[in-house]
PDB file of C-alpha atoms in Angstrom:
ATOM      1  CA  UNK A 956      13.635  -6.932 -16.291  1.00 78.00           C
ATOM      2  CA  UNK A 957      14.915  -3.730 -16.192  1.00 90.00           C
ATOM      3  CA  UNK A 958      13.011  -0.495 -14.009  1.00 96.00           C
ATOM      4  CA  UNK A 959      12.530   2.765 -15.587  1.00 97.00           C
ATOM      5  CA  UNK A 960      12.409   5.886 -13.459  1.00 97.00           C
ATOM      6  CA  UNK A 961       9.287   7.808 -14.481  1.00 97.00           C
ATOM      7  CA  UNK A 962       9.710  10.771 -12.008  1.00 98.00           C
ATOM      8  CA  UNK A 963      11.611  11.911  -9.438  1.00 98.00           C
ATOM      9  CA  UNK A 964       9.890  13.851  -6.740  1.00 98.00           C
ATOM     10  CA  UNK A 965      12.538  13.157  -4.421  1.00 97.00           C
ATOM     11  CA  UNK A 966       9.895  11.635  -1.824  1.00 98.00           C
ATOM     12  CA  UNK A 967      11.060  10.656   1.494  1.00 97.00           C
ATOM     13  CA  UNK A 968       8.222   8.419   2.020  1.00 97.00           C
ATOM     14  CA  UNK A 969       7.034   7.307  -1.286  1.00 98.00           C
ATOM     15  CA  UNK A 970       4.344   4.523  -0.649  1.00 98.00           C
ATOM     16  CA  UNK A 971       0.636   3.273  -1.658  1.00 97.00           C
ATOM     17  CA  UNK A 972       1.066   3.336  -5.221  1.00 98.00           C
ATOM     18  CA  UNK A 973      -2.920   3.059  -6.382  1.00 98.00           C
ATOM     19  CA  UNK A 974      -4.737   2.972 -10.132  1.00 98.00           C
ATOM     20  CA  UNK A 975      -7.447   4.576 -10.363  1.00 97.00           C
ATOM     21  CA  UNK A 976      -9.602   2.860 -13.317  1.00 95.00           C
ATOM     22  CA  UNK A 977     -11.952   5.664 -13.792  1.00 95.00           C
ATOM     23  CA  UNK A 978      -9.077   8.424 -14.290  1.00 97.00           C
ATOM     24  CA  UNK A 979      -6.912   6.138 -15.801  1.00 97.00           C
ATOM     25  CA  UNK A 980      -3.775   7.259 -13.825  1.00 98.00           C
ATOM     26  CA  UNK A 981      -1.326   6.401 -10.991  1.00 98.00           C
ATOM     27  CA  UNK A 982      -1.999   8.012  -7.399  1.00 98.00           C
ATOM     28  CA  UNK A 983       0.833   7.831  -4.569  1.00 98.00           C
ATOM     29  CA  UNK A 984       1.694   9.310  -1.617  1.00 98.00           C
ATOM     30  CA  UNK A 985       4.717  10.862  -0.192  1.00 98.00           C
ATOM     31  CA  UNK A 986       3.754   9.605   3.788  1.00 97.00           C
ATOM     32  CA  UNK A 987       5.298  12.344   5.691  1.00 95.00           C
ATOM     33  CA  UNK A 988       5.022  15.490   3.555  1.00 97.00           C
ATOM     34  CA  UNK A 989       1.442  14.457   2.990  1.00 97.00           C
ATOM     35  CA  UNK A 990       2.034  14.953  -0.638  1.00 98.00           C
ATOM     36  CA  UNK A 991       0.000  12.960  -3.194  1.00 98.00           C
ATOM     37  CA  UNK A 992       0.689  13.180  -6.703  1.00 98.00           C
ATOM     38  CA  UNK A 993      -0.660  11.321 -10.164  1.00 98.00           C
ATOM     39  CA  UNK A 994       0.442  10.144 -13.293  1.00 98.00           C
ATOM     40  CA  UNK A 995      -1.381   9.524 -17.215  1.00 98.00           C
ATOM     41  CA  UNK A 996       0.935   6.669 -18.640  1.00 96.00           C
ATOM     42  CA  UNK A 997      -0.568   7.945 -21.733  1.00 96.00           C
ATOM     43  CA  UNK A 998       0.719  11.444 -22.254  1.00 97.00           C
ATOM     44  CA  UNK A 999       3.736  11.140 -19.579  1.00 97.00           C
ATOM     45  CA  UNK A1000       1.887  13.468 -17.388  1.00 98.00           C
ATOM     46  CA  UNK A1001       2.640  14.071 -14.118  1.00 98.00           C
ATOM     47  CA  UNK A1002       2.017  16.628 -10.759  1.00 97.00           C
ATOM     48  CA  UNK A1003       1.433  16.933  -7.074  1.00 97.00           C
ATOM     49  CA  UNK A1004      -2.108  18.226  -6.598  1.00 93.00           C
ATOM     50  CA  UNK A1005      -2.531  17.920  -3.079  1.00 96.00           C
ATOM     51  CA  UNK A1006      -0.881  18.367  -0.069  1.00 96.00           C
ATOM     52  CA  UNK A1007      -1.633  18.109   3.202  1.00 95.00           C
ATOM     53  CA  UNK A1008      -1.379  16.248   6.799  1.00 94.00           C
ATOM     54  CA  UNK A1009       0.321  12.960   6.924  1.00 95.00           C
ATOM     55  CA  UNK A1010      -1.205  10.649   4.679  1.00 97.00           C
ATOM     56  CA  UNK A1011      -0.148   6.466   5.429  1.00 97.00           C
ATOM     57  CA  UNK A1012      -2.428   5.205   2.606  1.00 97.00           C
ATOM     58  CA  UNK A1013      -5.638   5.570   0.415  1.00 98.00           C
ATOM     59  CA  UNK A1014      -8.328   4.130  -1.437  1.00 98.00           C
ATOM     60  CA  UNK A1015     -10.389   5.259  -4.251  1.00 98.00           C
ATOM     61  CA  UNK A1016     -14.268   5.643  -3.595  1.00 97.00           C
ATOM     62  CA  UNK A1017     -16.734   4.394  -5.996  1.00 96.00           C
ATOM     63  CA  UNK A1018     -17.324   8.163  -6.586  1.00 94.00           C
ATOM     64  CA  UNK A1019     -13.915   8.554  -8.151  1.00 94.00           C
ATOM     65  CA  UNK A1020     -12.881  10.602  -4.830  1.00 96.00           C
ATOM     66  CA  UNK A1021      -9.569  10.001  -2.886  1.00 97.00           C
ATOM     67  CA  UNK A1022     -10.342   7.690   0.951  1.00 98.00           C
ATOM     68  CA  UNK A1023      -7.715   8.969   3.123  1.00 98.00           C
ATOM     69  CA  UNK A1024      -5.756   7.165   6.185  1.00 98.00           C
ATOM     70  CA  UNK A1025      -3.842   9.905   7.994  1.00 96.00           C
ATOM     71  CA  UNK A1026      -2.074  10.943  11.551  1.00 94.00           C
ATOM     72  CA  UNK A1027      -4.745  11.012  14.162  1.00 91.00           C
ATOM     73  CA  UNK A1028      -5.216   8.017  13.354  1.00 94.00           C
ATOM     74  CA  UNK A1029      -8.286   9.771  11.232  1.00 95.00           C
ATOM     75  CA  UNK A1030      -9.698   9.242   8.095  1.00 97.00           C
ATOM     76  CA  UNK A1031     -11.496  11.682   5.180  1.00 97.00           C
ATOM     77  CA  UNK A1032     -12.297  11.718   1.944  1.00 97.00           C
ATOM     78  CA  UNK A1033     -10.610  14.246  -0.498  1.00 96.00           C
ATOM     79  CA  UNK A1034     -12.763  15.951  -2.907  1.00 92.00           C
ATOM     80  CA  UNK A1035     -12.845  18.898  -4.900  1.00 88.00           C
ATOM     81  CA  UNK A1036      -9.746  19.397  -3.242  1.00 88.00           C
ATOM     82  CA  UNK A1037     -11.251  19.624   0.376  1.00 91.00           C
ATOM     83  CA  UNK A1038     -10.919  16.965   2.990  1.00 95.00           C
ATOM     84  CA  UNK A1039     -14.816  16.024   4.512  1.00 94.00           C
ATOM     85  CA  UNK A1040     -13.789  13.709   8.133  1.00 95.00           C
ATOM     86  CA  UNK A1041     -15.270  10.619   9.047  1.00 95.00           C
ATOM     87  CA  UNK A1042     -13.310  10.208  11.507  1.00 93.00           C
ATOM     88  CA  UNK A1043     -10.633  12.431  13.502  1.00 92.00           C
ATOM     89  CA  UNK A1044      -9.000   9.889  15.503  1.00 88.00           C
ATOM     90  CA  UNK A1045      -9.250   6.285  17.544  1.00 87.00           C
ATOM     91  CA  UNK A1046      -8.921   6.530  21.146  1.00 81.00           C
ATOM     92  CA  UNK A1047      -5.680   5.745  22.701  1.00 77.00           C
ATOM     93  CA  UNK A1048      -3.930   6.110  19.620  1.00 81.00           C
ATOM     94  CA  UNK A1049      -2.913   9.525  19.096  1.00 81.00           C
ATOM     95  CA  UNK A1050       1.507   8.248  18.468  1.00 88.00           C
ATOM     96  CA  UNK A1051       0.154   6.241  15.726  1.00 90.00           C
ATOM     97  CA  UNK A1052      -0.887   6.995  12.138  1.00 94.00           C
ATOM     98  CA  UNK A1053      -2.537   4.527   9.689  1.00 96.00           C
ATOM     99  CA  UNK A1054      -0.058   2.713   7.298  1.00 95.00           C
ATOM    100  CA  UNK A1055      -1.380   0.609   4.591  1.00 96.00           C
ATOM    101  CA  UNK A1056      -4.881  -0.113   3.448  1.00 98.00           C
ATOM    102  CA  UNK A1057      -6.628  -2.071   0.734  1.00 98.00           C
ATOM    103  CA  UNK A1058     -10.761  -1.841  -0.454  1.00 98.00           C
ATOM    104  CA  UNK A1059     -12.031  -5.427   0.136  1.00 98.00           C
ATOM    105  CA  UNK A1060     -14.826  -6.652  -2.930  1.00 98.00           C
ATOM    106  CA  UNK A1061     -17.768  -5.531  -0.869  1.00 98.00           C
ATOM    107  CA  UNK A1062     -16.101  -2.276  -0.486  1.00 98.00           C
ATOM    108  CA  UNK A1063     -14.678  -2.241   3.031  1.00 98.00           C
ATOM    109  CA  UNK A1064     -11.077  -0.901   3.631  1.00 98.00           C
ATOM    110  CA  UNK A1065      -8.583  -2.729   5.893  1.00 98.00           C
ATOM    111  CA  UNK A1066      -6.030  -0.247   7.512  1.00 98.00           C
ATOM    112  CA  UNK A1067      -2.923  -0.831   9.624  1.00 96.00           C
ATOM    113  CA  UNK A1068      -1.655   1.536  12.005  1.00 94.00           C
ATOM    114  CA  UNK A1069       1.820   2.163  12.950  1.00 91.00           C
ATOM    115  CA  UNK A1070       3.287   4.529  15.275  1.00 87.00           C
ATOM    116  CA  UNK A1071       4.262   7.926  13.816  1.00 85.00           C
ATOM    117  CA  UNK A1072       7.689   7.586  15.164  1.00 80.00           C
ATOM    118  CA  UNK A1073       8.814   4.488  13.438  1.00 73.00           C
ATOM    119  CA  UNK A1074      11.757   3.739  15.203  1.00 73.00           C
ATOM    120  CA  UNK A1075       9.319   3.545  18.196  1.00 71.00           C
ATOM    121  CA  UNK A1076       8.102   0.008  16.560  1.00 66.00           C
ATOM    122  CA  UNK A1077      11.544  -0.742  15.990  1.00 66.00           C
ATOM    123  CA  UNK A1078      13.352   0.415  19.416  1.00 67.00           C
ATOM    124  CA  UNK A1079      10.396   0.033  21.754  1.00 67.00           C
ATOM    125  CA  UNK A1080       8.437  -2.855  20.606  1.00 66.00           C
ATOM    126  CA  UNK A1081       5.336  -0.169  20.066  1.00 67.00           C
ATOM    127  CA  UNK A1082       2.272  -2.667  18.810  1.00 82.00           C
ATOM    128  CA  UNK A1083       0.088  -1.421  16.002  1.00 89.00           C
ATOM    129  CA  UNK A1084      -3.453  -3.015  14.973  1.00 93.00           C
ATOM    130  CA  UNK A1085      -5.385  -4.168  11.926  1.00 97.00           C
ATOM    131  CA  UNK A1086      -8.731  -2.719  11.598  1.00 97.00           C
ATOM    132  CA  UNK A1087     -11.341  -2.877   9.016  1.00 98.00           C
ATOM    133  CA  UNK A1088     -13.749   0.171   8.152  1.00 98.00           C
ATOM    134  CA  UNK A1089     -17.140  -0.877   7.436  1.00 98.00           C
ATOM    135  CA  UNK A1090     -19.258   0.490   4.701  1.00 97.00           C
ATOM    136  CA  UNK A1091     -21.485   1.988   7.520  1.00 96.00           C
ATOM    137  CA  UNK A1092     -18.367   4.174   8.568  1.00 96.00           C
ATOM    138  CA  UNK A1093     -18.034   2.049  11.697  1.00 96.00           C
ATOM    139  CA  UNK A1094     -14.729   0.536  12.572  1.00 96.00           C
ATOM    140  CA  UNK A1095     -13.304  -1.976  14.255  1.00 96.00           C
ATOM    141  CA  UNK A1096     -10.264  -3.937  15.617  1.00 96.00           C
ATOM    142  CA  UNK A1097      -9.745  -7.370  13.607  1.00 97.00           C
ATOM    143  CA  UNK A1098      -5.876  -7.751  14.123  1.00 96.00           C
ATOM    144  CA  UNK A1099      -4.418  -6.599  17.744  1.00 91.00           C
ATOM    145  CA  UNK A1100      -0.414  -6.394  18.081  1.00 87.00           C
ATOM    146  CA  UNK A1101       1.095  -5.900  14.951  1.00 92.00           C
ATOM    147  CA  UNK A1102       4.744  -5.116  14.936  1.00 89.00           C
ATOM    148  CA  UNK A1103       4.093  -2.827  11.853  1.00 91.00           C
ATOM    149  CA  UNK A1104       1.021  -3.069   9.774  1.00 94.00           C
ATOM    150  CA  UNK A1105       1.773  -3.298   5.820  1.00 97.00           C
ATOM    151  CA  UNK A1106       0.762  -4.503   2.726  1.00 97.00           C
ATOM    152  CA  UNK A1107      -1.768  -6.342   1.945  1.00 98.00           C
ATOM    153  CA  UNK A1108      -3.261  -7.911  -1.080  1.00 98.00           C
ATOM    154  CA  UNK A1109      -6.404 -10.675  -1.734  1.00 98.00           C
ATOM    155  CA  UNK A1110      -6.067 -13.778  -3.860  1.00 98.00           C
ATOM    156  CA  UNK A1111      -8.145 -14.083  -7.077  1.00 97.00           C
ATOM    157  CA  UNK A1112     -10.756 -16.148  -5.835  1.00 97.00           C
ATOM    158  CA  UNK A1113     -11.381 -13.732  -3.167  1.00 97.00           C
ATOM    159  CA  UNK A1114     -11.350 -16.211  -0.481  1.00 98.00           C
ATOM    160  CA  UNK A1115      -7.947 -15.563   1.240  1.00 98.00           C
ATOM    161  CA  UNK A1116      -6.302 -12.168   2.109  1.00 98.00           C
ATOM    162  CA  UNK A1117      -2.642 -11.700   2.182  1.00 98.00           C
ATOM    163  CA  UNK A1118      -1.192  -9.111   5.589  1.00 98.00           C
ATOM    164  CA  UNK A1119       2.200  -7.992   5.795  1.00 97.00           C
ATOM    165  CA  UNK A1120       3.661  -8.067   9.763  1.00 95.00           C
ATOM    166  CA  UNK A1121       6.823  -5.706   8.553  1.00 94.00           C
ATOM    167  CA  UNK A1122       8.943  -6.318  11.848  1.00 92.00           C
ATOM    168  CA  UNK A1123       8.122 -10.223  12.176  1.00 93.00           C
ATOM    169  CA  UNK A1124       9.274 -10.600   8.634  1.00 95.00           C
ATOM    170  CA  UNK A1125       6.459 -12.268   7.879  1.00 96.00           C
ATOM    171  CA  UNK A1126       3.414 -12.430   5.086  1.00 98.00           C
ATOM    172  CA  UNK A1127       0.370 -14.050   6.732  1.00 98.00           C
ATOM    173  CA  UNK A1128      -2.344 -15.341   4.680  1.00 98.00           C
ATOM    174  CA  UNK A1129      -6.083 -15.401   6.371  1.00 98.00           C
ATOM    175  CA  UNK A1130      -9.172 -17.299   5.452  1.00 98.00           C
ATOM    176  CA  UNK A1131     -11.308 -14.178   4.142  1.00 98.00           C
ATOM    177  CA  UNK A1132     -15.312 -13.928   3.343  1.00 98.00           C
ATOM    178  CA  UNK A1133     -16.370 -11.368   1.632  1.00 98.00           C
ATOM    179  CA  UNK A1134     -20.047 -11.458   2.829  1.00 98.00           C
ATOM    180  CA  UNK A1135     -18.970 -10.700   6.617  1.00 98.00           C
ATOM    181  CA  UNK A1136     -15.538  -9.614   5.787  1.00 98.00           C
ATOM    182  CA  UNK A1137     -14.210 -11.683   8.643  1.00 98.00           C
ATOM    183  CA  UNK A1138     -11.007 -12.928   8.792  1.00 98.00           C
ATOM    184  CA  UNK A1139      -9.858 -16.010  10.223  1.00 98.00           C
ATOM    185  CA  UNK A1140      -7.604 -18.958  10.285  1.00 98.00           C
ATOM    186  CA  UNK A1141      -4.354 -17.509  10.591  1.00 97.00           C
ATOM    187  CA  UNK A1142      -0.936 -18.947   8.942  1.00 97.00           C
ATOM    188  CA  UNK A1143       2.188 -18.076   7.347  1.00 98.00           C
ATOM    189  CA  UNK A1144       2.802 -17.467   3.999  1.00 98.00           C
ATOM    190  CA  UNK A1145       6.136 -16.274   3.307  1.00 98.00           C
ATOM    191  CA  UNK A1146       8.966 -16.401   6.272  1.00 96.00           C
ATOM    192  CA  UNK A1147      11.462 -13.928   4.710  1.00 96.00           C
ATOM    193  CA  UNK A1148      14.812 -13.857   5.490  1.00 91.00           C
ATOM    194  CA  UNK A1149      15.872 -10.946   7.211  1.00 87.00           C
ATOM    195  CA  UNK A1150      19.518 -10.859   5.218  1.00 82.00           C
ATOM    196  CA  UNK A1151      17.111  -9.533   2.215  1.00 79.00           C
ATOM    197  CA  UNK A1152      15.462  -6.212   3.974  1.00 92.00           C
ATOM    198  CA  UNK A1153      12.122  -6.024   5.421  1.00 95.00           C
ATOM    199  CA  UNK A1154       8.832  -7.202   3.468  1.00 97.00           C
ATOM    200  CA  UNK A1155       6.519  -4.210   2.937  1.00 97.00           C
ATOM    201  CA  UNK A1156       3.588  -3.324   0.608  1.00 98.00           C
ATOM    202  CA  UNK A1157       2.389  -5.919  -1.961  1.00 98.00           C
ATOM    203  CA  UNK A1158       0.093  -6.638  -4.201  1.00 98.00           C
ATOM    204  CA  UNK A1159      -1.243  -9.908  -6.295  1.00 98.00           C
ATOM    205  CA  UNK A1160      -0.961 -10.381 -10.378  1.00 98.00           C
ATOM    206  CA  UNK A1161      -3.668 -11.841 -12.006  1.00 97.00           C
ATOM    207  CA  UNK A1162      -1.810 -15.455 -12.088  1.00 97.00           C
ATOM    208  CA  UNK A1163      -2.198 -15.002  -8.220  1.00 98.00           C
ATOM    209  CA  UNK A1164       1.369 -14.637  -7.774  1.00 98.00           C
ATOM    210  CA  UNK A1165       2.560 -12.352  -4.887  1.00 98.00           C
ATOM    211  CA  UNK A1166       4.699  -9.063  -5.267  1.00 98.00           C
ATOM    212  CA  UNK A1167       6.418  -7.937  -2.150  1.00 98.00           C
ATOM    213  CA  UNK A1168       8.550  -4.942  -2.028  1.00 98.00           C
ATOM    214  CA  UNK A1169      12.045  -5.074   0.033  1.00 96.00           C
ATOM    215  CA  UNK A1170      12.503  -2.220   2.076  1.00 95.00           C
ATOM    216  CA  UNK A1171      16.173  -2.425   2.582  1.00 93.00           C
ATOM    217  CA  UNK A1172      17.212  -5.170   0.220  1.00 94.00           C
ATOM    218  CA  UNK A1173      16.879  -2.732  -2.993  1.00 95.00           C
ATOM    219  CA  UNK A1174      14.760  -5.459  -4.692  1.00 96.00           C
ATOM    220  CA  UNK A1175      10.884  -6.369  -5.585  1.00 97.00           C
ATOM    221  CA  UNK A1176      10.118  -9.919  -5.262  1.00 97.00           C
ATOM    222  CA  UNK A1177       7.326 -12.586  -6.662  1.00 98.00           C
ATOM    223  CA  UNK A1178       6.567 -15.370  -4.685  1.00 98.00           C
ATOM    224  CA  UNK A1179       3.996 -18.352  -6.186  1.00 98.00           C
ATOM    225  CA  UNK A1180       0.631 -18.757  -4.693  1.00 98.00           C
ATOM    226  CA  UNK A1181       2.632 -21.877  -2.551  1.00 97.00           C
ATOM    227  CA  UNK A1182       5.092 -18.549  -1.442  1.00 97.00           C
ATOM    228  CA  UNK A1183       8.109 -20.170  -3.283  1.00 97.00           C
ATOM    229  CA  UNK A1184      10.453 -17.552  -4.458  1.00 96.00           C
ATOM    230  CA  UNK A1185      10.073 -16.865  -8.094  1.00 97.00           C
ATOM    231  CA  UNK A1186      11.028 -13.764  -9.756  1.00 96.00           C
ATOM    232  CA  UNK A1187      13.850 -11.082  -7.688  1.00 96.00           C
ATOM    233  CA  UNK A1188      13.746  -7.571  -9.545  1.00 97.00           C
ATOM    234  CA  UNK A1189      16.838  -5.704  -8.364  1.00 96.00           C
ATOM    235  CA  UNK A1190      16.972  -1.555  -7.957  1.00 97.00           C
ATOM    236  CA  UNK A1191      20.265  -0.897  -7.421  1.00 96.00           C
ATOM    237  CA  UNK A1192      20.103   2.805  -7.409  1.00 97.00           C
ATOM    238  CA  UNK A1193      17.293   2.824  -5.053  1.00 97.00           C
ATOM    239  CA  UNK A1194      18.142   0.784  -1.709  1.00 96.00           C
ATOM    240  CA  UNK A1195      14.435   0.995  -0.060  1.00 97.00           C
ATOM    241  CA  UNK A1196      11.776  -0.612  -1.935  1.00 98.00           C
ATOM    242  CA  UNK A1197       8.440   0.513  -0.394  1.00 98.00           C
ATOM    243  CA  UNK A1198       5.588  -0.604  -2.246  1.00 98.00           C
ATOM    244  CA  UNK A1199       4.252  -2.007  -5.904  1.00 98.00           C
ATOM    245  CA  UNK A1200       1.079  -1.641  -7.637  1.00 98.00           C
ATOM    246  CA  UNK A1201      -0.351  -2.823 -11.344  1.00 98.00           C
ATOM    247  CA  UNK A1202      -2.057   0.028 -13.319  1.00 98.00           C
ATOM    248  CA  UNK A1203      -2.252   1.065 -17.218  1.00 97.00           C
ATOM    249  CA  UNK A1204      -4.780   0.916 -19.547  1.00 93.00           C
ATOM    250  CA  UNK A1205      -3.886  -3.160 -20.368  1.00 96.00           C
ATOM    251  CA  UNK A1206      -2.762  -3.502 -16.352  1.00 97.00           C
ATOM    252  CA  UNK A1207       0.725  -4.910 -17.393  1.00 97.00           C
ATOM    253  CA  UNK A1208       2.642  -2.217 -15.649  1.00 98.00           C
ATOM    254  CA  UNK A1209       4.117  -2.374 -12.962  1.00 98.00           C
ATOM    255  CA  UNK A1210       4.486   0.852 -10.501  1.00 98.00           C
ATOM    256  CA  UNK A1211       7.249   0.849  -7.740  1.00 98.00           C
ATOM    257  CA  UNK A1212       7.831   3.221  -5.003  1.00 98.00           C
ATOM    258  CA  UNK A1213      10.742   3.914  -2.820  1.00 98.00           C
ATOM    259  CA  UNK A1214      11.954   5.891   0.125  1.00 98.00           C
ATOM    260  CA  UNK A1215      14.860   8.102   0.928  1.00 97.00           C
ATOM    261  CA  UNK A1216      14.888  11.286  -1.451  1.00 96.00           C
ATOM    262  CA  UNK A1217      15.738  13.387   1.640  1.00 96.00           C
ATOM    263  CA  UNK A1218      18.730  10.757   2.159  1.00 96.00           C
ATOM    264  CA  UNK A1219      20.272   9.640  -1.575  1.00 97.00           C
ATOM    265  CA  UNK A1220      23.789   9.636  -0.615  1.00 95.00           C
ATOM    266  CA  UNK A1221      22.969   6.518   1.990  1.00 95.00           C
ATOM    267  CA  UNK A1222      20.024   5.120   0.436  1.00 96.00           C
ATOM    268  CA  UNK A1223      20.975   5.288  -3.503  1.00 96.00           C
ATOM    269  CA  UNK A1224      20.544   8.364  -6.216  1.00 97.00           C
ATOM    270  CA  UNK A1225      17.377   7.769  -6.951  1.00 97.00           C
ATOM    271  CA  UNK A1226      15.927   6.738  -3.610  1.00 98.00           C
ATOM    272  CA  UNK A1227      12.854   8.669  -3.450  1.00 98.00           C
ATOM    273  CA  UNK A1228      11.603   8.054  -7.547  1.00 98.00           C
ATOM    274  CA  UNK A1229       8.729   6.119  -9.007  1.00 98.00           C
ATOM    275  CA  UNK A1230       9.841   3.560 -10.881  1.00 98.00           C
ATOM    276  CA  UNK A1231       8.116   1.786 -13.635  1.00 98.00           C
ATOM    277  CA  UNK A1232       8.597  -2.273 -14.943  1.00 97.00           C
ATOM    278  CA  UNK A1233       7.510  -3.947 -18.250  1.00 94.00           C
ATOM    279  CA  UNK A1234       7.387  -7.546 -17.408  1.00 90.00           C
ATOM    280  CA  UNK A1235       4.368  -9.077 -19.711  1.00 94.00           C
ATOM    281  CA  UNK A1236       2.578  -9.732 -16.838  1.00 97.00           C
ATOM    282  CA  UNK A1237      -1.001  -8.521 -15.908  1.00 97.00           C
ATOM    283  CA  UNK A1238      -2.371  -7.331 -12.827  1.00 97.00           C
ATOM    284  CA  UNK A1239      -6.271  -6.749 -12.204  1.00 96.00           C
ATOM    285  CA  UNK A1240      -7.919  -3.625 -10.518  1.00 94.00           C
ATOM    286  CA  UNK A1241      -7.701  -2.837  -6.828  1.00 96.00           C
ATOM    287  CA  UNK A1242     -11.352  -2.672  -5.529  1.00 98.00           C
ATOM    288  CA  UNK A1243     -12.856   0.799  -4.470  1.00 98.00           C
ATOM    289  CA  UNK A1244     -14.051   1.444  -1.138  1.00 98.00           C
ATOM    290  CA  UNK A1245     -17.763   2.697  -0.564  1.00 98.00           C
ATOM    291  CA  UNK A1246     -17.850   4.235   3.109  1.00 97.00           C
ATOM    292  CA  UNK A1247     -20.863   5.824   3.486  1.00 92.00           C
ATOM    293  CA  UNK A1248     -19.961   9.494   4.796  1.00 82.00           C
ATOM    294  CA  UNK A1249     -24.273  10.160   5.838  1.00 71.00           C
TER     295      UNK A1249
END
């Protein structure tokens, strides 16, 4: 299984790769340039359209528009290319920025925060949090002291939800229902070893098979629905592997991003690219988020 570099936009923090199934294209971020940027499989296109403040993660409304998860912590909505705030920032949070988010089914968004200085969460023992932003626009805490809030991912019966604790290198798997969106019943997933760089985002195929990105260990890895190891894609051009997500018209490619286009000659010469993967393997859609802006 060999990765393909689609473009090279030399990001220094190239994260939340996302597919947006009414476009039909690939969204990601560059995290702190605040630089998002698409691309159509179909005709090779591919540009930054926006930039702006910094930018942890997204999701894609049910109106097609762009959910943002920025410094503040605050989140907007990008549309038309202007930013409309639902909220500027949380209280007693102003070192910390959001990090990854997912839509749930019911169209609630679960976001991490981390602080913006992220050697603080690796020097100082800074804790971030877990919250989950109702449809209402109201948010709330459901995960206190995180060492650093990543990816996160739900398995196909919609009844558990994978969370990412970066620093703990640890994937947690919670009881999840989607009528509440309550999480509960907290255990471990996948213990990985800290030899093989630190787990960050993820995502889940549509066997229900687990995709973790290395950030570190310059590989992608499946793990089975038991979180036995399975499949190890190496990168060994890119050393930090941030984040994966499924997207194309049949959902059997796979996107990659990676970090470290501001630093290729220690991180690798193409730290910083999108990278693409042809496995034969299917993903399904990431769910849209539906906060209700009034």
């Amino acid at each position: 299984m060999q990765p393909e570099i689609i473009v090279d936009y030399q990001n220094v923090v190239g994260e939340g790769p996302l597919w947006h199934s009414k476009e039909k294209k690939l969204y990601w971020v560059d995290i702190m340039t605040g630089r998002i940027f698409r691309y159509d499989p179909v005709t090779g296109e591919h540009s930054q359209f926006f930039q702006g403040p910094i930018v942890g993660g997204f999701t894609i409304q049910k109106n097609g528009s762009l959910l943002l998860f920025m410094e503040g912590p605050s989140v907007a909505e990008l549309r038309n290319g202007k930013l409309s705030y639902l909220i500027k920032d949380l209280p007693g949070s102003s070192d910390f920025r959001f990090n990854d988010v997912i839509a749930d089914p019911a169209g609630r968004v679960f976001c991490g925060t981390m602080p913006i200085d992220s050697s603080k969460a690796m020097n100082d023992g800074v804790i971030g949090k877990l919250y989950r932003l109702d449809t209402d626009g109201s948010i709330q805490v459901v995960v206190d002291r995180v060492s650093l809030s990543n990816g996160l991912g739900f398995t196909p019966d919609r009844t558990q939800m994978y969370y990412t604790d970066s620093l703990a290198y640890k994937i947690h798997i919670y009881d999840y229902d989607e009528g509440t969106g309550n999480i509960s019943n907290k255990r471990t997933f996948k213990d990985v070893p800290e030899s093989g760089g630190v787990p960050d985002g993820m995502t889940v195929d549509s066997q229900g098979y687990v995709w973790s990105a290395s950030a570190g260990g310059s590989e992608l890895n499946r793990y089975t629905p038991e979180g036995d190891d399975d499949i190890v894609v190496n990168f060994p051009t890119a050393k930090i592997i941030s984040s994966v997500a499924f997207g194309g018209t049949s959902m059997d490619e796979i996107f990659v991003t990676t970090i470290g286009g501001d630093s290729k000659e220690e991180n690798g010469k193409d730290s910083g690219a999108l990278f693409r993967l042809k496995a034969g393997i299917k993903g399904v859609p990431d769910f849209c988020s539906n906060i209700d802006f009034g």
